Amino acid sequence: MPKALITGITGQDGSYLAEFLLSKGYDVFGVVRRASTENFERIEHLRDQVTLVQADLLDHLSLIEALEESEPDEVYNLAAQSFVPTSWKQPMLTAEFDAVGVTRLLESIRTVNPKIRYYQASSSEMFGKVLEVPQSETTPFYPRSPYGVAKVYGHFITVNYRESYDMFACSGILFNHESPRRGKEFVTRKISDAVARIKEGLQDELKLGNLNAERDWGFAGDYIRAMWMMLQQDEASDYVVATGETHSVREFARLAFEHVDLEWEKYVETDPALHRPAEVDQLIGDPSRAHSILGWKPEVDFPGLVRMMVDSDLVRVRRSG
């Protein structure tokens, strides 16, 4: 039975990945941080199937102990300070988790067992002020947030360990991927949650920032398959994972409201306070390398993703009364 260790197992991607690996017959371990309150909502249905170990990307020794306890064949580093607006308010903490934390984990793997296969969660935010359209594995990075900058460091330190120590270390440059498990602070979930609440008469309006911002949005459940596929290859490499389509925040909101027979213009207001200090106007990925080498393709399209998220929030809102 293969073993996998997932950092960030309590997050959106971590919960989907844990489900997927369990279905593949893996023995799954998940890293959780010590906290006074536990937030295991996304993996509550898996608690008796996974083994949770305490560790922290800020603590090198705890990572070594987690690796020694779990003895994994594969490590998936999905833990991060992942909310872009927060990275302006807490840039140093973001750097500790998303940049230096990656180095701590890689160095821990090199110390405990350099044969472990390692996956690093890179981000389309590394492209930032894009220098070519669409963005591929060879597109230069131009990050426009402390989060994007930290992710560039995490990406290149992974390349460095691969080339310096002959470790199987690869990065998935994942474009925006959403689901009903997305945090409510992210714009897609903010929209789907608001649509459900407005439909049920619990909310009157939805305030959004830049409606013209365009992203390449896919379903998180599709994207975690690509992570696993990367670690099954003969050679470690980096891959863009995306749909190859771009849609605006305005379009996401329109489809979400239309799904419940509401006119979005009646409820959506723009709030300048929600604009980023440095905006990323458009991101669109070129997943052709993932298609040809990994054999990966997304199964959920953009309208299907919007409907899935709205339907899930409607069920949740109605259950809560």
Tab-separated table of C-alpha atoms in Angstrom:
chain	number	residue	atom	x	y	z
A	1	MET	CA	0.000	0.000	0.000
A	2	PRO	CA	1.589	3.322	-1.062
A	3	LYS	CA	1.746	6.093	1.523
A	4	ALA	CA	1.140	9.806	0.962
A	5	LEU	CA	1.584	12.791	3.268
A	6	ILE	CA	-0.546	15.866	2.509
A	7	THR	CA	0.139	19.266	4.020
A	8	GLY	CA	-2.988	21.415	3.958
A	9	ILE	CA	-5.249	18.361	4.115
A	10	THR	CA	-8.026	20.390	5.792
A	11	GLY	CA	-8.229	22.779	2.832
A	12	GLN	CA	-10.195	22.557	-0.394
A	13	ASP	CA	-7.506	20.796	-2.444
A	14	GLY	CA	-6.292	18.663	0.442
A	15	SER	CA	-9.731	17.202	1.110
A	16	TYR	CA	-10.332	16.309	-2.553
A	17	LEU	CA	-6.823	14.855	-2.858
A	18	ALA	CA	-7.272	12.748	0.279
A	19	GLU	CA	-10.504	11.298	-1.142
A	20	PHE	CA	-8.817	10.564	-4.454
A	21	LEU	CA	-5.751	8.883	-2.938
A	22	LEU	CA	-7.929	6.754	-0.656
A	23	SER	CA	-9.830	5.585	-3.742
A	24	LYS	CA	-6.446	4.577	-5.215
A	25	GLY	CA	-5.629	2.438	-2.189
A	26	TYR	CA	-3.205	4.827	-0.490
A	27	ASP	CA	-2.489	5.041	3.203
A	28	VAL	CA	-3.083	8.783	3.684
A	29	PHE	CA	-1.463	10.988	6.319
A	30	GLY	CA	-2.359	14.634	6.752
A	31	VAL	CA	-0.405	17.424	8.399
A	32	VAL	CA	-2.423	19.648	10.722
A	33	ARG	CA	-1.257	22.600	12.769
A	34	ARG	CA	-1.752	22.692	16.513
A	35	ALA	CA	-4.599	25.098	17.248
A	36	SER	CA	-6.975	25.810	20.100
A	37	THR	CA	-9.918	25.203	17.772
A	38	GLU	CA	-10.058	22.491	15.132
A	39	ASN	CA	-11.381	23.102	11.637
A	40	PHE	CA	-11.817	19.672	10.086
A	41	GLU	CA	-15.133	20.383	8.324
A	42	ARG	CA	-13.871	19.470	4.850
A	43	ILE	CA	-12.400	16.136	5.964
A	44	GLU	CA	-14.891	15.194	8.688
A	45	HIS	CA	-16.219	12.361	6.524
A	46	LEU	CA	-12.662	11.019	6.172
A	47	ARG	CA	-11.489	11.247	9.779
A	48	ASP	CA	-11.566	7.488	10.355
A	49	GLN	CA	-9.739	6.812	7.067
A	50	VAL	CA	-6.742	9.165	7.353
A	51	THR	CA	-4.015	9.605	9.969
A	52	LEU	CA	-3.437	13.177	11.129
A	53	VAL	CA	0.000	14.249	12.330
A	54	GLN	CA	0.873	17.577	13.919
A	55	ALA	CA	3.473	19.695	12.172
A	56	ASP	CA	3.970	23.224	10.887
A	57	LEU	CA	5.726	24.688	7.861
A	58	LEU	CA	7.262	27.234	10.249
A	59	ASP	CA	8.906	24.482	12.328
A	60	HIS	CA	11.629	22.431	10.641
A	61	LEU	CA	11.893	19.789	13.397
A	62	SER	CA	8.143	19.078	13.349
A	63	LEU	CA	8.316	18.418	9.599
A	64	ILE	CA	11.140	15.929	10.065
A	65	GLU	CA	9.147	14.138	12.770
A	66	ALA	CA	6.041	14.041	10.557
A	67	LEU	CA	8.056	12.455	7.738
A	68	GLU	CA	9.627	9.921	10.082
A	69	GLU	CA	6.228	8.989	11.497
A	70	SER	CA	4.398	8.646	8.171
A	71	GLU	CA	7.264	7.253	6.015
A	72	PRO	CA	5.546	8.475	2.818
A	73	ASP	CA	6.305	7.567	-0.758
A	74	GLU	CA	4.779	10.871	-1.890
A	75	VAL	CA	4.454	14.295	-0.283
A	76	TYR	CA	1.942	16.862	-1.533
A	77	ASN	CA	2.626	20.371	-0.218
A	78	LEU	CA	-0.745	22.117	-0.393
A	79	ALA	CA	-0.372	24.161	2.803
A	80	ALA	CA	-0.101	27.909	2.301
A	81	GLN	CA	-1.361	31.322	3.178
A	82	SER	CA	-3.457	31.192	0.031
A	83	PHE	CA	-5.660	34.309	0.089
A	84	VAL	CA	-4.109	36.996	-2.119
A	85	PRO	CA	-5.626	40.071	-0.337
A	86	THR	CA	-4.265	38.840	3.002
A	87	SER	CA	-0.763	38.753	1.546
A	88	TRP	CA	-0.711	42.561	1.450
A	89	LYS	CA	-1.784	42.752	5.098
A	90	GLN	CA	0.577	39.976	6.225
A	91	PRO	CA	3.407	39.884	3.657
A	92	MET	CA	6.072	38.504	5.995
A	93	LEU	CA	3.858	35.682	7.280
A	94	THR	CA	2.933	34.863	3.678
A	95	ALA	CA	6.629	34.648	2.808
A	96	GLU	CA	7.345	32.392	5.792
A	97	PHE	CA	4.640	29.905	4.797
A	98	ASP	CA	4.659	30.082	1.003
A	99	ALA	CA	8.389	30.599	0.382
A	100	VAL	CA	10.653	29.652	3.287
A	101	GLY	CA	8.206	26.966	4.408
A	102	VAL	CA	8.707	25.167	1.099
A	103	THR	CA	12.467	25.150	1.708
A	104	ARG	CA	11.966	23.728	5.193
A	105	LEU	CA	9.852	20.896	3.810
A	106	LEU	CA	12.218	20.108	0.945
A	107	GLU	CA	15.208	20.128	3.280
A	108	SER	CA	13.332	17.853	5.687
A	109	ILE	CA	12.643	15.399	2.841
A	110	ARG	CA	16.284	15.530	1.773
A	111	THR	CA	17.307	14.740	5.365
A	112	VAL	CA	14.813	11.943	6.051
A	113	ASN	CA	14.482	10.254	2.641
A	114	PRO	CA	15.482	12.014	-0.602
A	115	LYS	CA	13.711	9.286	-2.608
A	116	ILE	CA	10.303	10.659	-1.591
A	117	ARG	CA	8.393	12.112	-4.547
A	118	TYR	CA	7.404	15.723	-3.891
A	119	TYR	CA	4.617	17.876	-5.307
A	120	GLN	CA	4.688	21.661	-4.868
A	121	ALA	CA	1.513	23.705	-5.300
A	122	SER	CA	2.574	26.586	-7.535
A	123	SER	CA	0.075	29.199	-8.715
A	124	SER	CA	-1.023	31.111	-11.788
A	125	GLU	CA	-0.640	34.245	-9.640
A	126	MET	CA	3.086	33.905	-10.355
A	127	PHE	CA	2.380	35.168	-13.893
A	128	GLY	CA	0.712	38.318	-12.530
A	129	LYS	CA	1.175	41.051	-15.129
A	130	VAL	CA	1.239	38.522	-17.912
A	131	LEU	CA	3.966	38.743	-20.541
A	132	GLU	CA	2.249	36.438	-23.032
A	133	VAL	CA	-1.201	34.966	-23.635
A	134	PRO	CA	-1.922	32.184	-22.881
A	135	GLN	CA	0.563	31.351	-20.128
A	136	SER	CA	2.602	28.150	-20.408
A	137	GLU	CA	5.452	26.484	-18.519
A	138	THR	CA	7.961	28.766	-20.290
A	139	THR	CA	6.141	32.081	-19.716
A	140	PRO	CA	8.237	34.440	-17.537
A	141	PHE	CA	6.835	35.240	-14.107
A	142	TYR	CA	5.782	38.787	-13.151
A	143	PRO	CA	3.975	38.469	-9.794
A	144	ARG	CA	1.750	41.332	-8.644
A	145	SER	CA	1.216	40.480	-4.977
A	146	PRO	CA	3.274	39.310	-1.987
A	147	TYR	CA	1.492	35.973	-2.426
A	148	GLY	CA	2.627	35.700	-6.050
A	149	VAL	CA	6.193	36.658	-5.146
A	150	ALA	CA	6.329	34.042	-2.379
A	151	LYS	CA	4.960	31.390	-4.722
A	152	VAL	CA	7.683	32.186	-7.277
A	153	TYR	CA	10.290	31.513	-4.587
A	154	GLY	CA	8.562	28.244	-3.653
A	155	HIS	CA	8.476	27.245	-7.307
A	156	PHE	CA	12.141	27.926	-8.005
A	157	ILE	CA	13.427	26.389	-4.770
A	158	THR	CA	11.612	23.223	-5.859
A	159	VAL	CA	13.396	23.374	-9.224
A	160	ASN	CA	16.658	23.985	-7.383
A	161	TYR	CA	16.311	20.907	-5.163
A	162	ARG	CA	15.364	18.790	-8.190
A	163	GLU	CA	18.434	19.884	-10.138
A	164	SER	CA	20.889	20.094	-7.220
A	165	TYR	CA	20.043	16.922	-5.316
A	166	ASP	CA	18.432	14.751	-8.021
A	167	MET	CA	15.182	14.681	-6.058
A	168	PHE	CA	11.837	13.872	-7.698
A	169	ALA	CA	10.357	17.319	-7.068
A	170	CYS	CA	7.804	18.897	-9.357
A	171	SER	CA	5.397	21.827	-9.360
A	172	GLY	CA	1.883	22.112	-10.658
A	173	ILE	CA	1.213	25.653	-11.865
A	174	LEU	CA	-2.495	25.493	-11.153
A	175	PHE	CA	-4.813	28.178	-12.411
A	176	ASN	CA	-7.860	29.149	-10.346
A	177	HIS	CA	-9.760	26.067	-9.240
A	178	GLU	CA	-12.974	26.259	-7.266
A	179	SER	CA	-15.577	24.025	-5.650
A	180	PRO	CA	-18.303	24.006	-3.008
A	181	ARG	CA	-15.432	23.561	-0.509
A	182	ARG	CA	-13.819	26.868	-1.451
A	183	GLY	CA	-13.440	29.360	1.396
A	184	LYS	CA	-16.078	32.103	1.499
A	185	GLU	CA	-13.386	34.795	1.287
A	186	PHE	CA	-12.668	33.814	-2.330
A	187	VAL	CA	-14.719	35.668	-4.926
A	188	THR	CA	-16.343	32.618	-6.551
A	189	ARG	CA	-17.615	31.218	-3.253
A	190	LYS	CA	-18.528	34.712	-2.088
A	191	ILE	CA	-20.780	34.936	-5.134
A	192	SER	CA	-22.357	31.479	-4.844
A	193	ASP	CA	-23.012	31.912	-1.123
A	194	ALA	CA	-24.557	35.355	-1.654
A	195	VAL	CA	-26.753	34.092	-4.498
A	196	ALA	CA	-28.125	31.335	-2.251
A	197	ARG	CA	-28.748	33.754	0.619
A	198	ILE	CA	-30.381	36.343	-1.651
A	199	LYS	CA	-32.594	33.673	-3.206
A	200	GLU	CA	-33.729	32.638	0.280
A	201	GLY	CA	-34.343	36.239	1.364
A	202	LEU	CA	-31.457	36.338	3.845
A	203	GLN	CA	-29.355	38.948	2.040
A	204	ASP	CA	-30.129	42.027	-0.065
A	205	GLU	CA	-26.961	42.791	-2.021
A	206	LEU	CA	-23.545	41.527	-3.046
A	207	LYS	CA	-20.507	43.821	-3.055
A	208	LEU	CA	-17.689	42.908	-5.420
A	209	GLY	CA	-14.445	44.507	-6.545
A	210	ASN	CA	-13.188	44.467	-10.138
A	211	LEU	CA	-15.936	42.882	-12.243
A	212	ASN	CA	-13.690	42.942	-15.316
A	213	ALA	CA	-10.959	40.728	-13.835
A	214	GLU	CA	-10.703	37.547	-15.900
A	215	ARG	CA	-9.575	34.147	-14.680
A	216	ASP	CA	-9.163	30.615	-15.972
A	217	TRP	CA	-11.525	28.810	-13.577
A	218	GLY	CA	-11.767	25.035	-13.212
A	219	PHE	CA	-13.057	22.460	-10.736
A	220	ALA	CA	-10.712	21.565	-7.869
A	221	GLY	CA	-11.783	17.914	-8.024
A	222	ASP	CA	-10.384	17.735	-11.561
A	223	TYR	CA	-7.123	19.479	-10.710
A	224	ILE	CA	-6.041	17.162	-7.905
A	225	ARG	CA	-5.965	14.300	-10.436
A	226	ALA	CA	-3.246	16.210	-12.280
A	227	MET	CA	-1.207	16.490	-9.070
A	228	TRP	CA	-1.203	12.729	-8.664
A	229	MET	CA	-0.436	12.146	-12.350
A	230	MET	CA	2.691	14.318	-12.082
A	231	LEU	CA	4.130	12.085	-9.366
A	232	GLN	CA	3.526	8.926	-11.434
A	233	GLN	CA	5.828	9.998	-14.279
A	234	ASP	CA	9.319	8.616	-14.929
A	235	GLU	CA	10.854	12.072	-14.711
A	236	ALA	CA	9.931	15.053	-12.546
A	237	SER	CA	8.772	18.148	-14.397
A	238	ASP	CA	6.485	21.153	-14.002
A	239	TYR	CA	3.063	21.494	-15.622
A	240	VAL	CA	0.448	24.179	-16.170
A	241	VAL	CA	-2.970	22.894	-15.126
A	242	ALA	CA	-5.834	24.957	-16.532
A	243	THR	CA	-8.926	24.855	-18.741
A	244	GLY	CA	-7.558	27.144	-21.461
A	245	GLU	CA	-10.625	29.395	-21.147
A	246	THR	CA	-11.010	32.741	-19.425
A	247	HIS	CA	-14.113	34.250	-17.822
A	248	SER	CA	-14.763	37.493	-15.960
A	249	VAL	CA	-16.038	37.984	-12.430
A	250	ARG	CA	-19.061	39.634	-14.060
A	251	GLU	CA	-19.777	36.486	-16.088
A	252	PHE	CA	-19.474	34.264	-13.024
A	253	ALA	CA	-21.948	36.459	-11.145
A	254	ARG	CA	-24.364	36.591	-14.088
A	255	LEU	CA	-24.445	32.814	-14.503
A	256	ALA	CA	-24.838	32.276	-10.764
A	257	PHE	CA	-27.833	34.603	-10.472
A	258	GLU	CA	-29.398	33.293	-13.691
A	259	HIS	CA	-29.231	29.775	-12.278
A	260	VAL	CA	-31.755	30.800	-9.594
A	261	ASP	CA	-33.805	32.998	-11.978
A	262	LEU	CA	-32.545	36.341	-10.643
A	263	GLU	CA	-31.160	39.370	-12.535
A	264	TRP	CA	-27.648	39.964	-11.265
A	265	GLU	CA	-27.645	43.743	-11.947
A	266	LYS	CA	-30.333	44.255	-9.291
A	267	TYR	CA	-28.146	42.879	-6.509
A	268	VAL	CA	-24.474	43.420	-7.375
A	269	GLU	CA	-22.653	46.607	-6.328
A	270	THR	CA	-18.998	47.407	-6.982
A	271	ASP	CA	-16.907	48.511	-4.025
A	272	PRO	CA	-13.569	50.277	-4.759
A	273	ALA	CA	-12.296	49.111	-1.360
A	274	LEU	CA	-12.320	45.540	-2.685
A	275	HIS	CA	-9.918	46.303	-5.549
A	276	ARG	CA	-6.360	44.986	-5.237
A	277	PRO	CA	-3.459	47.457	-4.842
A	278	ALA	CA	-1.977	45.898	-8.009
A	279	GLU	CA	-4.555	44.111	-10.136
A	280	VAL	CA	-4.027	41.004	-12.215
A	281	ASP	CA	-6.355	41.682	-15.128
A	282	GLN	CA	-6.369	38.385	-16.976
A	283	LEU	CA	-5.016	34.871	-16.516
A	284	ILE	CA	-5.479	32.062	-19.031
A	285	GLY	CA	-3.429	28.893	-19.043
A	286	ASP	CA	-2.109	26.685	-21.817
A	287	PRO	CA	-2.579	23.109	-20.507
A	288	SER	CA	-1.403	21.405	-23.701
A	289	ARG	CA	1.665	19.873	-22.018
A	290	ALA	CA	-0.482	18.361	-19.252
A	291	HIS	CA	-2.816	17.044	-21.956
A	292	SER	CA	-0.094	15.424	-24.065
A	293	ILE	CA	2.262	14.065	-21.378
A	294	LEU	CA	-0.001	13.392	-18.400
A	295	GLY	CA	-3.145	12.584	-20.358
A	296	TRP	CA	-5.060	14.971	-18.108
A	297	LYS	CA	-8.154	16.914	-19.103
A	298	PRO	CA	-10.800	18.659	-16.989
A	299	GLU	CA	-14.231	17.061	-16.829
A	300	VAL	CA	-16.332	19.918	-15.367
A	301	ASP	CA	-16.876	22.970	-17.593
A	302	PHE	CA	-17.306	26.565	-16.413
A	303	PRO	CA	-21.145	26.714	-16.403
A	304	GLY	CA	-21.217	23.345	-14.651
A	305	LEU	CA	-18.844	24.626	-11.984
A	306	VAL	CA	-21.002	27.697	-11.324
A	307	ARG	CA	-24.156	25.580	-11.046
A	308	MET	CA	-22.437	23.084	-8.749
A	309	MET	CA	-21.336	25.806	-6.331
A	310	VAL	CA	-24.700	27.603	-6.268
A	311	ASP	CA	-26.645	24.356	-5.793
A	312	SER	CA	-24.393	23.322	-2.916
A	313	ASP	CA	-24.796	26.657	-1.154
A	314	LEU	CA	-28.571	26.559	-1.672
A	315	VAL	CA	-28.741	23.180	0.069
A	316	ARG	CA	-26.542	24.404	2.908
A	317	VAL	CA	-28.492	27.657	3.421
A	318	ARG	CA	-31.843	25.852	3.391
A	319	ARG	CA	-30.618	23.241	5.881
A	320	SER	CA	-29.443	25.967	8.241
A	321	GLY	CA	-32.898	27.554	8.118
